[in-house]
Tab-separated table of C-alpha atoms and ligand atoms in Angstrom:
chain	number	residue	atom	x	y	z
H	1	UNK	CA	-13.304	54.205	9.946
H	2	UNK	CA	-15.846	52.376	7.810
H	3	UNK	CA	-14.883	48.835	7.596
H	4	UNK	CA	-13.163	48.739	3.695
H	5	UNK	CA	-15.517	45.976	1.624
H	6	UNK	CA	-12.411	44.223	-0.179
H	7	UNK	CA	-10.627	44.033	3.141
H	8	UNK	CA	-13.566	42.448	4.619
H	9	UNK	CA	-13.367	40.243	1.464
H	10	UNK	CA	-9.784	38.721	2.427
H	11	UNK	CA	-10.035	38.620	6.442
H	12	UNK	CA	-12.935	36.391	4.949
H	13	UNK	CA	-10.759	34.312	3.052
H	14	UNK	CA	-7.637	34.262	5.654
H	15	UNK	CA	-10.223	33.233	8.612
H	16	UNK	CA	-11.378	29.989	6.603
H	17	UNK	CA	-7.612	29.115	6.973
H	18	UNK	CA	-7.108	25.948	10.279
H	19	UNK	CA	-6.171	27.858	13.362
H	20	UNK	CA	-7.052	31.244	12.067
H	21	UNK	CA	-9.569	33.062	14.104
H	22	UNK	CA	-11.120	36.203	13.028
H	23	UNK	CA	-8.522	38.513	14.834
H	24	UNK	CA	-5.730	36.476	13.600
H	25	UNK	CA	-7.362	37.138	9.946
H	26	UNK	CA	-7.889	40.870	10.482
H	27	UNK	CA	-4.165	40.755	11.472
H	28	UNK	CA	-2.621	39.190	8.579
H	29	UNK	CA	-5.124	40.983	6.490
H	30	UNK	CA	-3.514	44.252	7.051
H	31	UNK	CA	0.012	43.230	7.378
H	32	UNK	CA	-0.691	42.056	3.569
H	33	UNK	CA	-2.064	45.457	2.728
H	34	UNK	CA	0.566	46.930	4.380
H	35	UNK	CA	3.442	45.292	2.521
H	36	UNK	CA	1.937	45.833	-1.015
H	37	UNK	CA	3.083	44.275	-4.098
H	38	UNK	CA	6.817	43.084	-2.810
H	39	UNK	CA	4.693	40.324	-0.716
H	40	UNK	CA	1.397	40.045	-2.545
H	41	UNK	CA	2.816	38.615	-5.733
H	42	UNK	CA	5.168	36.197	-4.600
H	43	UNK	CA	1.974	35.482	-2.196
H	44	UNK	CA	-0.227	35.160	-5.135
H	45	UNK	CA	2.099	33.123	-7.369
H	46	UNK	CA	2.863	30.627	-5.222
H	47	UNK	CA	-1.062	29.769	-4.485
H	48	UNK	CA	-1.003	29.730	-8.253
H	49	UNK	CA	1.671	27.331	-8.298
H	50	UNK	CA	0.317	25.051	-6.116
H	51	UNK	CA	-2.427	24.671	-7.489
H	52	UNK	CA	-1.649	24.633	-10.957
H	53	UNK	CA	1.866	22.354	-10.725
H	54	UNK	CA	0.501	19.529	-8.230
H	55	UNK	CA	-1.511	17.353	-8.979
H	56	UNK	CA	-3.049	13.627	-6.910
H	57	UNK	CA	-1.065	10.399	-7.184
H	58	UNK	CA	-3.936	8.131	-9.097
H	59	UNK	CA	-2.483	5.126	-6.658
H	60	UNK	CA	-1.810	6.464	-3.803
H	61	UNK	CA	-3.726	10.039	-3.628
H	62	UNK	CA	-0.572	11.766	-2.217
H	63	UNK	CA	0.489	14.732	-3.644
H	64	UNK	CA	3.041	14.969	-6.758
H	65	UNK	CA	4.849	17.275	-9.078
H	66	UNK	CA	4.972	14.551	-11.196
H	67	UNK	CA	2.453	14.039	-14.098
H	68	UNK	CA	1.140	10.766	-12.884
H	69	UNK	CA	2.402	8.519	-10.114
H	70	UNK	CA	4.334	9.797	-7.133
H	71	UNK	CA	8.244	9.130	-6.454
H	72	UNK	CA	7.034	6.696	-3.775
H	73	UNK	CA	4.767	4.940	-5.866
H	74	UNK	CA	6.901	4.705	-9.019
H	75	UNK	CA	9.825	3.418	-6.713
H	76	UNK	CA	10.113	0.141	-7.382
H	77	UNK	CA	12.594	-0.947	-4.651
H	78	UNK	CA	10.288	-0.200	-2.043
H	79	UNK	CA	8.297	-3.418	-0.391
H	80	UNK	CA	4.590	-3.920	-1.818
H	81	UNK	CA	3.588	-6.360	0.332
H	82	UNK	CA	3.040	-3.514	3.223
H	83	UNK	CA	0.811	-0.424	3.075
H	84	UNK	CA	0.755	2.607	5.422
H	85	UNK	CA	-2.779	4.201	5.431
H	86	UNK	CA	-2.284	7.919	6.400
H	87	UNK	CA	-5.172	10.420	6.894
H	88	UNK	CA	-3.369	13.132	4.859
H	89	UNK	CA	-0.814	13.684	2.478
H	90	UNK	CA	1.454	15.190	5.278
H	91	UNK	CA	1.243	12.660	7.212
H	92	UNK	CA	3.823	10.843	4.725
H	93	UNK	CA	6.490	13.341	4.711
H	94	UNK	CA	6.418	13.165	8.673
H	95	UNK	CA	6.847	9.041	8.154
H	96	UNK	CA	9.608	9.267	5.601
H	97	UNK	CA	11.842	11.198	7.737
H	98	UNK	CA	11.225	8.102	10.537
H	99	UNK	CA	12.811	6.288	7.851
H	100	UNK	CA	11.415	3.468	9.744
H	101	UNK	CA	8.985	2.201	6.620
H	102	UNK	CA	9.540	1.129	3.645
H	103	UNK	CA	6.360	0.019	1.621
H	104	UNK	CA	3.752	2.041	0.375
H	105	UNK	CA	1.592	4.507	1.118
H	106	UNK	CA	-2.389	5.604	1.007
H	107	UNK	CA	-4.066	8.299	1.689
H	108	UNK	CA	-7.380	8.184	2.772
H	109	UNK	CA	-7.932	12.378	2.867
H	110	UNK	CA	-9.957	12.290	6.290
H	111	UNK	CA	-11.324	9.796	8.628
H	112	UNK	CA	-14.789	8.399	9.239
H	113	UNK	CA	-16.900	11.120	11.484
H	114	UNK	CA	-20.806	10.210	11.567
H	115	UNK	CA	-20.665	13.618	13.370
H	116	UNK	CA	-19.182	15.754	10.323
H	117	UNK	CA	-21.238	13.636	7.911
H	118	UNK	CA	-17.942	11.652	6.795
H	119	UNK	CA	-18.758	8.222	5.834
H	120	UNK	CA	-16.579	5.316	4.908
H	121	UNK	CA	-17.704	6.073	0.578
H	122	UNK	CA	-16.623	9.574	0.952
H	123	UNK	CA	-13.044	8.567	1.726
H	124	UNK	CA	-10.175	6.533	-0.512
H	125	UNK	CA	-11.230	2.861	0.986
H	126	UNK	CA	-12.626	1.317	-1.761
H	127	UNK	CA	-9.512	2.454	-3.426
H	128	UNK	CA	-7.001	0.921	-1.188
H	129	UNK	CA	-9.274	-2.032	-1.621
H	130	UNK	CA	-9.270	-2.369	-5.177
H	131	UNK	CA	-5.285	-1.400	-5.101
H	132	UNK	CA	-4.409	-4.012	-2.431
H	133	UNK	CA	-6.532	-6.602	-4.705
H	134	UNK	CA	-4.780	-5.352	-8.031
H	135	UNK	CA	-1.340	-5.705	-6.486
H	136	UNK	CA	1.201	-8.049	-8.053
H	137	UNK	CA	2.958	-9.011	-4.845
H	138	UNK	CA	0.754	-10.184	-2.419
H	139	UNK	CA	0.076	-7.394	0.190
H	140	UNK	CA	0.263	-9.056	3.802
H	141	UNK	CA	0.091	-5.943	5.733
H	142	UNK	CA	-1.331	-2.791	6.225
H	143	UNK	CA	0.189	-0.467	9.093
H	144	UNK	CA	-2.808	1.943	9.846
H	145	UNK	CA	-1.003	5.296	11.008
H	146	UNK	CA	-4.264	6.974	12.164
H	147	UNK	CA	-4.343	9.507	14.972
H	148	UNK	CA	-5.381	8.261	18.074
H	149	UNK	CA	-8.924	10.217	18.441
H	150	UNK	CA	-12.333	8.833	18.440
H	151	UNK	CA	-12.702	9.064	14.551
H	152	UNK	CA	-8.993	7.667	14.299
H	153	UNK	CA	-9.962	4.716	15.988
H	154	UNK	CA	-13.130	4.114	14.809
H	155	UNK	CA	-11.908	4.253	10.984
H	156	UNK	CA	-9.004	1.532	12.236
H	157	UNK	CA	-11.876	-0.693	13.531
H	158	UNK	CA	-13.697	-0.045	9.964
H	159	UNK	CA	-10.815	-1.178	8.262
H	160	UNK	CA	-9.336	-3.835	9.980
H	161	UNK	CA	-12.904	-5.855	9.622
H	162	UNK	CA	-12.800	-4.931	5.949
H	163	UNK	CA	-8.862	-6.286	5.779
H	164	UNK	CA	-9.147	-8.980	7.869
H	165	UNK	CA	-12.161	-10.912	5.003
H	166	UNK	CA	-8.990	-10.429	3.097
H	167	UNK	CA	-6.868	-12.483	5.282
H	168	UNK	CA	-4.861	-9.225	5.556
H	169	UNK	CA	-2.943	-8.344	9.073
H	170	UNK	CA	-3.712	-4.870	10.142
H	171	UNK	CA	-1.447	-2.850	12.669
H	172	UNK	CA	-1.768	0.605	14.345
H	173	UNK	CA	1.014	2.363	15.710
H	174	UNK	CA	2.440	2.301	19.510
H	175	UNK	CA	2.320	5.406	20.336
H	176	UNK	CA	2.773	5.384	24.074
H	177	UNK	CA	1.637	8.963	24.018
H	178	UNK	CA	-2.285	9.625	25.382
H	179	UNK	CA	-5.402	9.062	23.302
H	180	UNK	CA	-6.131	12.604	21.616
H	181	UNK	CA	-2.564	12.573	20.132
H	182	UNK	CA	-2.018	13.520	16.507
H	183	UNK	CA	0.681	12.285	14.325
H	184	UNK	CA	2.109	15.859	13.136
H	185	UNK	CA	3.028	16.518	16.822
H	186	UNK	CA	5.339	13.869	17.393
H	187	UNK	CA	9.038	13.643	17.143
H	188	UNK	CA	10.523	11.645	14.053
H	189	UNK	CA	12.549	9.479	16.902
H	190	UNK	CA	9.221	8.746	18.439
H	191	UNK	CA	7.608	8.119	15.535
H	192	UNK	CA	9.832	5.594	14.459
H	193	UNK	CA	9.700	3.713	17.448
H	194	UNK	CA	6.305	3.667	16.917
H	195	UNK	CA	6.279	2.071	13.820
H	196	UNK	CA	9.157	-0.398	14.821
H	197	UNK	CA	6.570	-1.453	18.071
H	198	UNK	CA	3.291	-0.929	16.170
H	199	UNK	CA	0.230	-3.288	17.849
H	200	UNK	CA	-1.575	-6.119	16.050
H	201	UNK	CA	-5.560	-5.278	15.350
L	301	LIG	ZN1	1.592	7.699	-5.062
């Protein structure tokens, strides 16, 4: 059989997706085709939906259904004199259910890799910068919940210089799991104990 052009088009597509190899692609590809239109337009509308009903928290770049800032941000209860900087927007949801935090969050979407061409200006710094200096209550603070990898660590030691000219106390989590670990694979029990022993940097 001659390989079919708009099939080739979505195993494309499906292989750009993380952890998706080309077999895995040509596999989903044609369990898609095979299902037809009962899966393919609940499939389509709900990539529609995401992307047209979410939009970026302007404080904290986290995710939101809301129009502008995010239930986390707009909570006032919560205590502004400590930040949590998170690599990605998941990364929250996996700290909430810790329930061991309660200040707020930033996202900086990525970590510093000289390697992938990521430097410090194309992440949200200069944003948690200029939020940290805007903030009413004085922000003493800022728990960095990197994962422990080379680029985790070396955007904790780029930030805790930056924070510490600002007199600001900067933390990382205790992990007490090896160096390569990422935050989505630990337990919320774990997690919180993390946060509850986090190190000074
Ligand atoms: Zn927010």
């Amino acid at each position: 059989m001659k390989e079919l052009k708009s099939l080739r088009k979505l195993v494309t597509e499906l292989s750009k997706l993380p952890g998706i190899g080309e077999k895995s692609a040509q596999r989903l590809a044609y369990f898609i085709l095979k299902r037809g239109t009962s899966y393919t337009q609940p499939l389509l509308q709900a990539i529609q939906s995401v992307e047209n009903e979410i939009n970026e928290c302007p404080k904290c770049f986290s995710y939101t259904e809301l129009a502008a800032e995010c239930e986390i941000c707009s909570d006032i209860k919560r205590d502004g004199s400590i930040y949590c900087v998170v690599e990605e927007p998941f990364d929250i949801m996996k700290i909430e259910s810790a329930q061991a935090f309660q200040g707020y969050y930033h996202v900086l979407h990525g970590t510093i890799s000289p390697l992938e061409g990521i430097q410090p200006e194309h992440l949200k710094i200069q944003e948690l910068i200029q939020r940290i200096e805007a903030s009413v209550t004085p922000v003493k603070e800022v728990i960095l919940a990197l994962d422990s990898d080379i680029e985790g660590d070396t955007t904790a030691l780029y930030l805790t210089k930056l924070l510490s000219q600002k007199k600001i106390r900067t933390t990382r989590l205790a992990y007490g799991v090896p160096f390569g670990s990422d935050i989505d694979y630990i337990d919320k029990r774990t997690l919180g104990k993390a946060i509850e022993n986090r190190m000074e940097l």
